[in-house]
PDB file of C-alpha atoms in Angstrom:
ATOM      1  CA  MET A1381      20.893  -1.537   3.673  1.00 47.00           C
ATOM      2  CA  SER A1382      16.559  -1.585   1.979  1.00 57.00           C
ATOM      3  CA  GLU A1383      14.605  -0.137   4.319  1.00 88.00           C
ATOM      4  CA  LEU A1384      12.043  -3.859   3.067  1.00 96.00           C
ATOM      5  CA  ARG A1385      13.048  -6.382   1.624  1.00 96.00           C
ATOM      6  CA  GLY A1386      11.869  -9.626   0.749  1.00 97.00           C
ATOM      7  CA  GLN A1387      14.552 -12.513  -0.617  1.00 97.00           C
ATOM      8  CA  ASP A1388      14.059 -15.417  -3.479  1.00 98.00           C
ATOM      9  CA  LEU A1389       9.719 -15.805  -1.947  1.00 98.00           C
ATOM     10  CA  VAL A1390       7.985 -18.128  -3.314  1.00 98.00           C
ATOM     11  CA  LYS A1391       4.125 -18.934  -2.609  1.00 98.00           C
ATOM     12  CA  TYR A1392       1.507 -21.298  -3.521  1.00 97.00           C
ATOM     13  CA  TYR A1393      -1.847 -21.046  -2.981  1.00 96.00           C
ATOM     14  CA  GLY A1394      -3.157 -25.820  -3.032  1.00 96.00           C
ATOM     15  CA  ASP A1395      -1.119 -25.987  -6.737  1.00 96.00           C
ATOM     16  CA  LEU A1396      -1.268 -22.957  -7.744  1.00 96.00           C
ATOM     17  CA  GLU A1397       2.099 -21.119  -6.795  1.00 97.00           C
ATOM     18  CA  VAL A1398       1.755 -17.407  -7.232  1.00 97.00           C
ATOM     19  CA  LEU A1399       5.172 -16.148  -6.124  1.00 98.00           C
ATOM     20  CA  ARG A1400       8.106 -17.584  -8.548  1.00 98.00           C
ATOM     21  CA  GLY A1401      11.328 -16.730  -6.633  1.00 97.00           C
ATOM     22  CA  VAL A1402      10.437 -13.162  -5.945  1.00 98.00           C
ATOM     23  CA  THR A1403      13.254 -10.479  -4.625  1.00 97.00           C
ATOM     24  CA  PHE A1404      12.389  -6.943  -4.252  1.00 94.00           C
ATOM     25  CA  ALA A1405      13.280  -3.805  -2.423  1.00 95.00           C
ATOM     26  CA  VAL A1406      12.660  -0.475  -1.543  1.00 96.00           C
ATOM     27  CA  ASP A1407      14.921   1.649   0.350  1.00 95.00           C
ATOM     28  CA  PRO A1408      14.264   4.639   2.884  1.00 95.00           C
ATOM     29  CA  GLY A1409      12.183   7.713   1.453  1.00 95.00           C
ATOM     30  CA  GLN A1410      11.477   5.782  -2.451  1.00 96.00           C
ATOM     31  CA  VAL A1411       8.194   5.608  -3.921  1.00 97.00           C
ATOM     32  CA  LYS A1412       8.596   1.792  -5.583  1.00 97.00           C
ATOM     33  CA  VAL A1413       5.113   0.407  -7.980  1.00 98.00           C
ATOM     34  CA  ILE A1414       4.425  -2.354  -8.861  1.00 98.00           C
ATOM     35  CA  VAL A1415       1.136  -2.502 -12.530  1.00 97.00           C
ATOM     36  CA  GLY A1416       0.709  -5.668 -13.717  1.00 96.00           C
ATOM     37  CA  PRO A1417      -2.529  -8.552 -14.706  1.00 95.00           C
ATOM     38  CA  SER A1418      -4.565  -9.799 -12.685  1.00 93.00           C
ATOM     39  CA  GLY A1419      -3.884 -12.613 -10.954  1.00 93.00           C
ATOM     40  CA  SER A1420       0.302 -12.008 -11.745  1.00 96.00           C
ATOM     41  CA  GLY A1421       1.082 -11.596  -7.796  1.00 96.00           C
ATOM     42  CA  LYS A1422       1.154  -8.039  -6.817  1.00 97.00           C
ATOM     43  CA  SER A1423      -1.644  -8.583  -4.291  1.00 96.00           C
ATOM     44  CA  THR A1424       0.457 -11.408  -2.566  1.00 97.00           C
ATOM     45  CA  LEU A1425       3.366 -10.113  -2.775  1.00 98.00           C
ATOM     46  CA  LEU A1426       2.199  -6.635  -0.883  1.00 97.00           C
ATOM     47  CA  ARG A1427       0.405 -10.243   1.730  1.00 96.00           C
ATOM     48  CA  VAL A1428       3.513 -11.616   2.321  1.00 97.00           C
ATOM     49  CA  LEU A1429       6.067  -7.687   2.389  1.00 97.00           C
ATOM     50  CA  ALA A1430       2.715  -6.630   5.318  1.00 95.00           C
ATOM     51  CA  GLY A1431       3.155  -9.935   6.976  1.00 95.00           C
ATOM     52  CA  LEU A1432      -0.201 -11.335   6.223  1.00 94.00           C
ATOM     53  CA  GLU A1433       0.856 -14.381   4.661  1.00 95.00           C
ATOM     54  CA  ALA A1434       4.265 -16.459   5.513  1.00 96.00           C
ATOM     55  CA  PRO A1435       6.437 -17.260   2.686  1.00 97.00           C
ATOM     56  CA  ASP A1436       6.429 -20.656   1.905  1.00 98.00           C
ATOM     57  CA  SER A1437       9.964 -20.486   0.696  1.00 98.00           C
ATOM     58  CA  GLY A1438      12.460 -16.964   1.074  1.00 98.00           C
ATOM     59  CA  VAL A1439      12.622 -14.317   4.139  1.00 97.00           C
ATOM     60  CA  VAL A1440      11.133 -10.862   4.541  1.00 97.00           C
ATOM     61  CA  THR A1441      12.882  -8.296   6.854  1.00 96.00           C
ATOM     62  CA  LEU A1442      13.541  -5.006   7.371  1.00 96.00           C
ATOM     63  CA  GLU A1443      16.426  -2.871   8.253  1.00 93.00           C
ATOM     64  CA  ASP A1444      18.403  -6.541   7.489  1.00 90.00           C
ATOM     65  CA  ARG A1445      15.442  -7.991  10.842  1.00 94.00           C
ATOM     66  CA  ALA A1446      12.080  -9.729  11.625  1.00 93.00           C
ATOM     67  CA  PRO A1447       9.398  -6.484  10.936  1.00 93.00           C
ATOM     68  CA  GLY A1448       7.916  -5.956  14.398  1.00 89.00           C
ATOM     69  CA  PRO A1449       3.533  -5.185  14.722  1.00 86.00           C
ATOM     70  CA  GLY A1450       2.983  -2.293  13.295  1.00 88.00           C
ATOM     71  CA  GLU A1451       5.938  -1.595  11.321  1.00 94.00           C
ATOM     72  CA  VAL A1452       5.009  -2.031   8.030  1.00 96.00           C
ATOM     73  CA  GLY A1453       1.725  -0.566   7.728  1.00 95.00           C
ATOM     74  CA  MET A1454      -1.132  -2.154   4.467  1.00 95.00           C
ATOM     75  CA  VAL A1455      -4.327  -0.674   3.052  1.00 96.00           C
ATOM     76  CA  PHE A1456      -6.180  -2.369   1.332  1.00 93.00           C
ATOM     77  CA  GLN A1457      -9.095  -2.520  -2.161  1.00 89.00           C
ATOM     78  CA  ARG A1458     -11.822  -2.547   0.912  1.00 86.00           C
ATOM     79  CA  PHE A1459     -11.080  -0.119   3.353  1.00 86.00           C
ATOM     80  CA  ASN A1460     -11.615  -2.875   6.420  1.00 88.00           C
ATOM     81  CA  LEU A1461     -13.134  -0.699   8.581  1.00 95.00           C
ATOM     82  CA  PHE A1462     -15.088  -1.651  11.795  1.00 95.00           C
ATOM     83  CA  SER A1463     -18.723  -0.784  10.606  1.00 95.00           C
ATOM     84  CA  ASN A1464     -18.954  -0.566  14.358  1.00 97.00           C
ATOM     85  CA  MET A1465     -17.026   1.644  15.370  1.00 97.00           C
ATOM     86  CA  CYS A1466     -16.450   5.439  14.285  1.00 97.00           C
ATOM     87  CA  ALA A1467     -13.404   6.878  13.207  1.00 98.00           C
ATOM     88  CA  LEU A1468     -11.671   8.076  15.636  1.00 97.00           C
ATOM     89  CA  ASP A1469     -12.313   5.086  17.653  1.00 97.00           C
ATOM     90  CA  ASN A1470     -10.835   2.816  14.235  1.00 97.00           C
ATOM     91  CA  VAL A1471      -7.647   4.626  14.453  1.00 97.00           C
ATOM     92  CA  MET A1472      -7.431   4.002  17.385  1.00 97.00           C
ATOM     93  CA  CYS A1473      -7.549   0.728  17.893  1.00 95.00           C
ATOM     94  CA  GLY A1474      -4.150  -0.159  17.370  1.00 93.00           C
ATOM     95  CA  LEU A1475      -2.353   1.470  19.782  1.00 95.00           C
ATOM     96  CA  VAL A1476      -4.174   0.423  22.859  1.00 95.00           C
ATOM     97  CA  GLU A1477      -4.736  -3.239  21.923  1.00 93.00           C
ATOM     98  CA  VAL A1478      -1.037  -3.793  20.067  1.00 91.00           C
ATOM     99  CA  ARG A1479       1.234  -0.554  21.782  1.00 92.00           C
ATOM    100  CA  LYS A1480      -0.996  -0.740  25.299  1.00 94.00           C
ATOM    101  CA  LEU A1481      -1.640   3.558  25.448  1.00 95.00           C
ATOM    102  CA  PRO A1482      -3.752   4.851  27.764  1.00 96.00           C
ATOM    103  CA  LYS A1483      -6.991   6.390  26.080  1.00 95.00           C
ATOM    104  CA  ALA A1484      -6.645   9.555  26.413  1.00 96.00           C
ATOM    105  CA  ASP A1485      -2.457   8.716  24.742  1.00 96.00           C
ATOM    106  CA  ALA A1486      -4.034   7.062  21.942  1.00 96.00           C
ATOM    107  CA  ARG A1487      -7.368   9.485  21.212  1.00 97.00           C
ATOM    108  CA  GLU A1488      -4.841  12.493  21.174  1.00 97.00           C
ATOM    109  CA  GLN A1489      -2.956  10.972  17.804  1.00 97.00           C
ATOM    110  CA  ALA A1490      -5.657   9.493  16.696  1.00 97.00           C
ATOM    111  CA  LEU A1491      -7.415  12.906  16.654  1.00 97.00           C
ATOM    112  CA  ALA A1492      -3.042  14.158  14.685  1.00 97.00           C
ATOM    113  CA  PHE A1493      -3.493  11.658  12.965  1.00 96.00           C
ATOM    114  CA  LEU A1494      -7.275  11.646  10.994  1.00 97.00           C
ATOM    115  CA  GLU A1495      -6.475  16.003  10.556  1.00 96.00           C
ATOM    116  CA  ARG A1496      -3.866  14.468   8.458  1.00 94.00           C
ATOM    117  CA  VAL A1497      -5.531  12.739   6.152  1.00 95.00           C
ATOM    118  CA  GLY A1498      -8.137  16.208   6.453  1.00 95.00           C
ATOM    119  CA  LEU A1499     -10.793  14.395   8.015  1.00 96.00           C
ATOM    120  CA  ALA A1500     -10.461  15.803  12.123  1.00 95.00           C
ATOM    121  CA  ASP A1501     -14.151  17.026  11.554  1.00 96.00           C
ATOM    122  CA  HIS A1502     -15.487  13.485  11.281  1.00 97.00           C
ATOM    123  CA  HIS A1503     -13.291  12.254  14.121  1.00 97.00           C
ATOM    124  CA  SER A1504     -16.782  10.990  15.550  1.00 97.00           C
ATOM    125  CA  LYS A1505     -18.840   8.798  11.923  1.00 97.00           C
ATOM    126  CA  PHE A1506     -19.212   5.428  11.286  1.00 97.00           C
ATOM    127  CA  PRO A1507     -18.154   4.727   8.063  1.00 96.00           C
ATOM    128  CA  ASP A1508     -21.355   3.942   6.367  1.00 96.00           C
ATOM    129  CA  GLU A1509     -21.863   7.971   7.346  1.00 97.00           C
ATOM    130  CA  LEU A1510     -18.581   8.573   5.431  1.00 96.00           C
ATOM    131  CA  SER A1511     -18.025   8.710   1.136  1.00 94.00           C
ATOM    132  CA  GLY A1512     -16.588   5.743   0.283  1.00 94.00           C
ATOM    133  CA  GLY A1513     -12.733   8.940  -0.379  1.00 94.00           C
ATOM    134  CA  GLN A1514     -13.658   9.088   3.029  1.00 96.00           C
ATOM    135  CA  GLN A1515     -13.623   6.401   4.592  1.00 95.00           C
ATOM    136  CA  GLN A1516     -10.025   5.042   2.776  1.00 95.00           C
ATOM    137  CA  ARG A1517      -8.707   8.197   3.959  1.00 96.00           C
ATOM    138  CA  VAL A1518      -9.610   6.304   7.498  1.00 97.00           C
ATOM    139  CA  ALA A1519      -8.614   3.329   7.185  1.00 96.00           C
ATOM    140  CA  ILE A1520      -4.907   5.000   5.794  1.00 96.00           C
ATOM    141  CA  ALA A1521      -4.681   7.433   9.209  1.00 97.00           C
ATOM    142  CA  ARG A1522      -4.561   4.273  10.101  1.00 96.00           C
ATOM    143  CA  ALA A1523      -2.209   2.360   9.245  1.00 96.00           C
ATOM    144  CA  LEU A1524      -0.507   5.847   9.839  1.00 96.00           C
ATOM    145  CA  VAL A1525      -0.776   5.927  12.751  1.00 96.00           C
ATOM    146  CA  MET A1526       1.320   3.280  14.309  1.00 95.00           C
ATOM    147  CA  LYS A1527       3.901   4.712  12.982  1.00 94.00           C
ATOM    148  CA  PRO A1528       5.187   2.822  10.384  1.00 95.00           C
ATOM    149  CA  LYS A1529       8.837   2.261   8.383  1.00 95.00           C
ATOM    150  CA  ALA A1530       7.203   0.928   4.891  1.00 96.00           C
ATOM    151  CA  MET A1531       3.383   1.984   4.279  1.00 97.00           C
ATOM    152  CA  LEU A1532       2.432  -0.545   1.237  1.00 97.00           C
ATOM    153  CA  PHE A1533      -0.973  -0.049  -0.721  1.00 97.00           C
ATOM    154  CA  ASP A1534      -2.624  -1.961  -2.413  1.00 96.00           C
ATOM    155  CA  GLU A1535      -5.178  -0.865  -5.341  1.00 94.00           C
ATOM    156  CA  PRO A1536      -6.054   1.557  -2.950  1.00 94.00           C
ATOM    157  CA  THR A1537      -8.843   3.009  -4.771  1.00 93.00           C
ATOM    158  CA  SER A1538     -10.330   0.973  -6.499  1.00 90.00           C
ATOM    159  CA  ALA A1539     -12.927   0.477  -5.281  1.00 87.00           C
ATOM    160  CA  LEU A1540     -13.697   4.355  -4.921  1.00 90.00           C
ATOM    161  CA  ASP A1541     -16.202   6.149  -7.554  1.00 88.00           C
ATOM    162  CA  ILE A1542     -14.320   8.450  -9.941  1.00 86.00           C
ATOM    163  CA  GLU A1543     -15.174  10.956  -8.133  1.00 85.00           C
ATOM    164  CA  LEU A1544     -13.272  10.038  -5.148  1.00 89.00           C
ATOM    165  CA  VAL A1545     -10.149   8.524  -6.702  1.00 92.00           C
ATOM    166  CA  ARG A1546      -8.654  11.775  -6.506  1.00 92.00           C
ATOM    167  CA  GLU A1547      -8.898  12.823  -2.770  1.00 93.00           C
ATOM    168  CA  VAL A1548      -6.783   9.269  -1.738  1.00 94.00           C
ATOM    169  CA  LEU A1549      -3.864  10.384  -4.253  1.00 94.00           C
ATOM    170  CA  ASP A1550      -3.636  13.902  -2.334  1.00 94.00           C
ATOM    171  CA  VAL A1551      -2.697  11.445   0.316  1.00 95.00           C
ATOM    172  CA  MET A1552      -0.474   9.534  -0.865  1.00 95.00           C
ATOM    173  CA  GLU A1553       1.506  12.124  -3.104  1.00 95.00           C
ATOM    174  CA  ALA A1554       1.578  14.058   0.155  1.00 95.00           C
ATOM    175  CA  LEU A1555       2.966  10.590   2.143  1.00 95.00           C
ATOM    176  CA  ALA A1556       5.050  10.584  -1.089  1.00 95.00           C
ATOM    177  CA  ARG A1557       6.208  14.294  -0.521  1.00 94.00           C
ATOM    178  CA  ASP A1558       7.300  13.706   3.340  1.00 94.00           C
ATOM    179  CA  GLY A1559       9.597  10.773   2.436  1.00 94.00           C
ATOM    180  CA  MET A1560       7.365   8.093   2.921  1.00 95.00           C
ATOM    181  CA  THR A1561       8.664   4.621   2.478  1.00 96.00           C
ATOM    182  CA  MET A1562       5.466   3.067   0.428  1.00 97.00           C
ATOM    183  CA  VAL A1563       4.990   0.156  -2.238  1.00 98.00           C
ATOM    184  CA  VAL A1564       1.718   0.491  -4.444  1.00 97.00           C
ATOM    185  CA  VAL A1565      -0.224  -1.807  -6.268  1.00 97.00           C
ATOM    186  CA  THR A1566      -2.310   0.632  -8.340  1.00 94.00           C
ATOM    187  CA  HIS A1567      -4.126   1.529 -12.006  1.00 91.00           C
ATOM    188  CA  GLU A1568      -4.062   4.677 -11.704  1.00 92.00           C
ATOM    189  CA  MET A1569      -0.959   5.364 -14.047  1.00 92.00           C
ATOM    190  CA  ARG A1570      -0.694   9.234 -13.575  1.00 91.00           C
ATOM    191  CA  PHE A1571      -0.219   8.789  -9.999  1.00 93.00           C
ATOM    192  CA  ALA A1572       2.938   5.875 -11.181  1.00 94.00           C
ATOM    193  CA  HIS A1573       4.525   8.250 -13.557  1.00 93.00           C
ATOM    194  CA  HIS A1574       4.325  11.381 -11.108  1.00 92.00           C
ATOM    195  CA  VAL A1575       5.076  10.820  -7.568  1.00 94.00           C
ATOM    196  CA  ALA A1576       7.165   7.428  -8.065  1.00 96.00           C
ATOM    197  CA  SER A1577      11.218   6.020  -7.487  1.00 96.00           C
ATOM    198  CA  SER A1578      10.637   3.311  -9.989  1.00 97.00           C
ATOM    199  CA  VAL A1579       8.147   0.872 -11.345  1.00 97.00           C
ATOM    200  CA  LEU A1580       8.107  -2.852 -11.613  1.00 97.00           C
ATOM    201  CA  MET A1581       6.385  -4.777 -14.106  1.00 97.00           C
ATOM    202  CA  MET A1582       4.547  -8.154 -12.503  1.00 97.00           C
ATOM    203  CA  ASP A1583       3.753 -11.133 -14.682  1.00 97.00           C
ATOM    204  CA  ASP A1584       2.182 -15.327 -13.756  1.00 96.00           C
ATOM    205  CA  GLY A1585       4.480 -14.294 -10.216  1.00 97.00           C
ATOM    206  CA  ARG A1586       7.285 -12.047 -10.911  1.00 97.00           C
ATOM    207  CA  ILE A1587       8.943  -9.187 -11.722  1.00 98.00           C
ATOM    208  CA  VAL A1588       9.396  -9.220 -15.247  1.00 97.00           C
ATOM    209  CA  GLU A1589       9.969  -5.554 -15.607  1.00 97.00           C
ATOM    210  CA  GLU A1590      11.506  -2.763 -12.750  1.00 97.00           C
ATOM    211  CA  ALA A1591      12.577   1.237 -14.543  1.00 97.00           C
ATOM    212  CA  PRO A1592      12.899   4.532 -13.401  1.00 97.00           C
ATOM    213  CA  PRO A1593       9.394   5.852 -14.671  1.00 96.00           C
ATOM    214  CA  ASP A1594       9.884   7.641 -17.415  1.00 96.00           C
ATOM    215  CA  GLN A1595      11.662   5.147 -18.643  1.00 97.00           C
ATOM    216  CA  PHE A1596       8.677   2.907 -18.273  1.00 97.00           C
ATOM    217  CA  PHE A1597       6.565   4.722 -20.375  1.00 96.00           C
ATOM    218  CA  SER A1598       8.510   5.599 -22.964  1.00 95.00           C
ATOM    219  CA  SER A1599      10.264   2.711 -23.738  1.00 96.00           C
ATOM    220  CA  PRO A1600      10.817   0.192 -22.064  1.00 96.00           C
ATOM    221  CA  LYS A1601      12.817  -2.939 -22.912  1.00 96.00           C
ATOM    222  CA  GLU A1602      10.389  -6.445 -21.969  1.00 97.00           C
ATOM    223  CA  GLU A1603       7.425  -7.329 -25.239  1.00 96.00           C
ATOM    224  CA  ARG A1604       5.393  -8.719 -22.135  1.00 96.00           C
ATOM    225  CA  THR A1605       5.506  -4.867 -20.285  1.00 96.00           C
ATOM    226  CA  GLN A1606       5.010  -2.673 -23.826  1.00 96.00           C
ATOM    227  CA  ARG A1607       1.804  -5.161 -24.819  1.00 96.00           C
ATOM    228  CA  PHE A1608       0.467  -4.655 -21.302  1.00 95.00           C
ATOM    229  CA  LEU A1609       0.959  -1.067 -21.328  1.00 94.00           C
ATOM    230  CA  ALA A1610      -0.378   0.271 -24.892  1.00 93.00           C
ATOM    231  CA  LEU A1611      -3.814  -1.672 -22.709  1.00 90.00           C
ATOM    232  CA  VAL A1612      -4.033  -0.054 -19.987  1.00 85.00           C
ATOM    233  CA  GLU A1613      -2.746   3.296 -21.549  1.00 71.00           C
TER     234      GLU A1613
END
């Protein structure tokens, strides 16, 4: 049984068909990495899987049912933190507003997840007092504290200076080692090769190819995948 599945997903923006009947599944504990050129539908697929966008046709299921609030977590390119809240309050807010936890309980859990991403000592700082890498780690903690069954990452390092990328990838690699089900859109090919259970190539709203990382990078079958890898590597 697939942990998270999208079946025959179609999505239009106006007259533009962004997803063209995509079927996607990630099983418990898998890390699936999605690569492909800009405009290929990668981010839209994640947003549909997360429930942030409704597909025009097709269905998304989690364990053969509709996902509930917070069951699919998502981390974006931009950190989307509330600038008027400190790191702790950013992580707490979903527990208080969505899960209706008492603030004392929410604070305890939020501190534990800030510790998990290495930021417990920065809990009282506001976003503009944190580096980009630290802000992204707060965003990861904010998603994790809801205890999702799957985590989606939409190019989580693309907005970071190069020296800050590693600290975010380290957190993601630790999540993978802990068995978190993950779908990651990224241009970090080394991460994909090292961490992914399988790698998917998207182009023009479709999945072109999917294979284990060793096969995907060393002997891709599709000519479109070969051309893409030649450019990024």
